[in-house]
PDB file of C-alpha atoms in Angstrom:
ATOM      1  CA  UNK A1156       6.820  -5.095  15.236  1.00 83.00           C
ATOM      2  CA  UNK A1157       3.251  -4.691  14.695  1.00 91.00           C
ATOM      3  CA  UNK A1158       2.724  -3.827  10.862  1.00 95.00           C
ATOM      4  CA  UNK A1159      -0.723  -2.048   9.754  1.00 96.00           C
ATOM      5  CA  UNK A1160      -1.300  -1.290   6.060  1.00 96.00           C
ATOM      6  CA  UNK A1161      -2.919   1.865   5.782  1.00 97.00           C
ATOM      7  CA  UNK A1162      -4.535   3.456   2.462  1.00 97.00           C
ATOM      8  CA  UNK A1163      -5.621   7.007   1.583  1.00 98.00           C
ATOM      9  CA  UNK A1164      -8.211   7.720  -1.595  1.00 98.00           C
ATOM     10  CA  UNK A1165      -9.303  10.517  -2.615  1.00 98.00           C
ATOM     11  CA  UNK A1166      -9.237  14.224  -5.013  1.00 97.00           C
ATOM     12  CA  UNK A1167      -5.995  15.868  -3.973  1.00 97.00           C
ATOM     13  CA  UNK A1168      -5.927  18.336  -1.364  1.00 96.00           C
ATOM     14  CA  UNK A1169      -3.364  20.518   0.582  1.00 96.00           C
ATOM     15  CA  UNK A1170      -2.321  18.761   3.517  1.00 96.00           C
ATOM     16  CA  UNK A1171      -3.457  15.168   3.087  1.00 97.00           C
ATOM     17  CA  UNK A1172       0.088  13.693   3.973  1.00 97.00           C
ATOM     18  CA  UNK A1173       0.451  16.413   6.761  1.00 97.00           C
ATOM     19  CA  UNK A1174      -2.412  15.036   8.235  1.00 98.00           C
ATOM     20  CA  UNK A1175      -2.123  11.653   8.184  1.00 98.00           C
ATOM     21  CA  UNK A1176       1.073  11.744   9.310  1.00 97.00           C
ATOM     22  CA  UNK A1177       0.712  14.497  12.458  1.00 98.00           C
ATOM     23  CA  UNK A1178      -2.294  11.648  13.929  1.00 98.00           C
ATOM     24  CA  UNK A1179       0.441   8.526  13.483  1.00 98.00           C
ATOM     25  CA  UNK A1180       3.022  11.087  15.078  1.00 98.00           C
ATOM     26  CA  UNK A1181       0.837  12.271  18.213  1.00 98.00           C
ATOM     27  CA  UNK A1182       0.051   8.418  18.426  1.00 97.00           C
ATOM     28  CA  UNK A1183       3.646   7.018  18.491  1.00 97.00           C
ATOM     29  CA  UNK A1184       2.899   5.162  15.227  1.00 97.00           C
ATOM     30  CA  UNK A1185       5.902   4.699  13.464  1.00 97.00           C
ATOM     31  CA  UNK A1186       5.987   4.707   9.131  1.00 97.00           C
ATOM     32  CA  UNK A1187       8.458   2.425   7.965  1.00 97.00           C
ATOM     33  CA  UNK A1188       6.868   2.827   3.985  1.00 97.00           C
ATOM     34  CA  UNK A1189       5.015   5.289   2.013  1.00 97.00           C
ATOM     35  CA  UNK A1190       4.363   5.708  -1.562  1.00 97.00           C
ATOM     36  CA  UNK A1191       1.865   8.237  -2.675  1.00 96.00           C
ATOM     37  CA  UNK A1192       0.882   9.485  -5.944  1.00 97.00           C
ATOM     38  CA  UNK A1193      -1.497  11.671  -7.985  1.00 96.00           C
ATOM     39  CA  UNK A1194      -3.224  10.647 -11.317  1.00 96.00           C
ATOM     40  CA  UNK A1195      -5.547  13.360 -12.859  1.00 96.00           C
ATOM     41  CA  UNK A1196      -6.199  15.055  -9.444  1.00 95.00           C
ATOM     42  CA  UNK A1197      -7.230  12.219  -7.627  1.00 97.00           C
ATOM     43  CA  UNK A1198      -4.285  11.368  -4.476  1.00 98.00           C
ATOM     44  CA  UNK A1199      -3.521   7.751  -3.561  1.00 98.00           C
ATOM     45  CA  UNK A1200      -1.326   6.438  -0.830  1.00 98.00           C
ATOM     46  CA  UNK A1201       0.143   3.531   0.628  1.00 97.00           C
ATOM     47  CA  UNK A1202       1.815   3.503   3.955  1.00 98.00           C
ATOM     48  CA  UNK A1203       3.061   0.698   5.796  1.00 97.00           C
ATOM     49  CA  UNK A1204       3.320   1.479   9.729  1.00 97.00           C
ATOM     50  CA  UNK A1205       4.306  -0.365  13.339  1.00 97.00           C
ATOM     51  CA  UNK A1206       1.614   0.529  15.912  1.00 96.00           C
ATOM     52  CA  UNK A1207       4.145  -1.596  18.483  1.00 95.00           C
ATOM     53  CA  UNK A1208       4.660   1.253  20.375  1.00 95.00           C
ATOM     54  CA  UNK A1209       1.221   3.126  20.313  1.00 95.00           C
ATOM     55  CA  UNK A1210      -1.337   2.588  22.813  1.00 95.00           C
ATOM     56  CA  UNK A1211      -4.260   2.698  20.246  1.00 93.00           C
ATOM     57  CA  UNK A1212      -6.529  -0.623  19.922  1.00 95.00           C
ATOM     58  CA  UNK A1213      -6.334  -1.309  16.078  1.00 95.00           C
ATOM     59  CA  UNK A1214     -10.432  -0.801  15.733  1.00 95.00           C
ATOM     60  CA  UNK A1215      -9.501   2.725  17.770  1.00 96.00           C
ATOM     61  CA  UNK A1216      -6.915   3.770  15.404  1.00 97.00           C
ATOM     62  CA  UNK A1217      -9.006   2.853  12.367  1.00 97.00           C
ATOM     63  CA  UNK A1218     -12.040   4.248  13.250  1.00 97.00           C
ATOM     64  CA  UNK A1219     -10.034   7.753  14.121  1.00 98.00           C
ATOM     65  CA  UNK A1220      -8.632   7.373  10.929  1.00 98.00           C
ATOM     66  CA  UNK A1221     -12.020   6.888   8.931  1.00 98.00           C
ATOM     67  CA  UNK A1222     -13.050  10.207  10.415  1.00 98.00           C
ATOM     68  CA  UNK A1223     -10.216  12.124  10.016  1.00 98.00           C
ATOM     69  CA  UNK A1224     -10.646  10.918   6.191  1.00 98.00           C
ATOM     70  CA  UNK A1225     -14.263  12.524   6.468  1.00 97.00           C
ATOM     71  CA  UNK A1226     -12.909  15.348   7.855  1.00 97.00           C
ATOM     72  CA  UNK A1227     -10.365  16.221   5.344  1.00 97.00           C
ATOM     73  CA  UNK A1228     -12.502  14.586   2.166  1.00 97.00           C
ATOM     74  CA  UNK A1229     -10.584  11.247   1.616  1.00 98.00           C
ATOM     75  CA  UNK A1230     -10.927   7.777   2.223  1.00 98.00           C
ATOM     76  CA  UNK A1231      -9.019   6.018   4.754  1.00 98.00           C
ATOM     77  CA  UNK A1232      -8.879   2.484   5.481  1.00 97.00           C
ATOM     78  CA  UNK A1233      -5.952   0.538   7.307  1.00 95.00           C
ATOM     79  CA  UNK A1234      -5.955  -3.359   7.959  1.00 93.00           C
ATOM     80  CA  UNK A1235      -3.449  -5.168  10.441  1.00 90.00           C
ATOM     81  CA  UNK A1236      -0.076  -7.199   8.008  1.00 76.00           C
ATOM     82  CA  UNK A1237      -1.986 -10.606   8.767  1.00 67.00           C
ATOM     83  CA  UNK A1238      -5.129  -9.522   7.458  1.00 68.00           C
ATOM     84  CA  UNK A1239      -3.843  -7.617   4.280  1.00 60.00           C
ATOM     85  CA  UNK A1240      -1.440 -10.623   3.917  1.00 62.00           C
ATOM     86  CA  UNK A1241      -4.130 -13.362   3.113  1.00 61.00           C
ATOM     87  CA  UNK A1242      -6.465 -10.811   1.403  1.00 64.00           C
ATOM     88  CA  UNK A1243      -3.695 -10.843  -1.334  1.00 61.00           C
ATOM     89  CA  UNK A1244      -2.566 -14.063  -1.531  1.00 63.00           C
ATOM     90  CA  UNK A1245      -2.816 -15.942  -4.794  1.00 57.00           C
TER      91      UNK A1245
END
C-alpha cells in the first residue's frame, strides 16, 4: 500500500467531494479515510488514499490536483504517509 494524505480548503461549494473523488476514481486511487466538515461556510477535508494501483507519479497526481482545486475554488494539497508522518512528529 502506498498511502497519500490529501487535504481540501476552502468556502463550501456544490460538488467539492464529487470532484475530488471522480479524479481518484478515473485514476484507480483508492480512499481508505475521509473526514470532511464545514465550519461557518468554509469546507475542510481529510482523506487518506493508496495510489498502489494508479499509474500517476505522486508530483503528477498533485499537481492535477492543485489545479483541479483552482478550478473548482479550493485548495488542494496531498503529501506521500512518509512525508506527512515526520512533518507531525513530536
Amino acid at each position: 500500500m502506498k498511502k497519500t494524505i490529501i487535504t481540501v480548503v476552502g468556502k463550501d461549494t456544490v460538488g467539492i467531494i464529487a470532484k475530488v473523488c471522480t479524479y481518484l476514481a478515473d485514476n484507480q486511487i483508492n480512499i481508505l479515510d475521509i473526514s470532511q466538515t464545514i465550519v461557518q461556510g468554509y469546507f475542510n477535508m481529510m482523506m487518506v488514499v493508496d495510489t498502489l494501483g494508479s499509474k500517476k507519479q505522486h508530483g503528477d497526481m498533485a499537481d492535477e490536483l492543485e489545479a483541479l482545486g483552482n478550478e473548482i475554488g479550493v485548495i488542494i494539497k496531498c503529501q506521500k504517509e512518509e512525508i506527512f508522518d515526520k512533518m507531525h512528529r513530536i
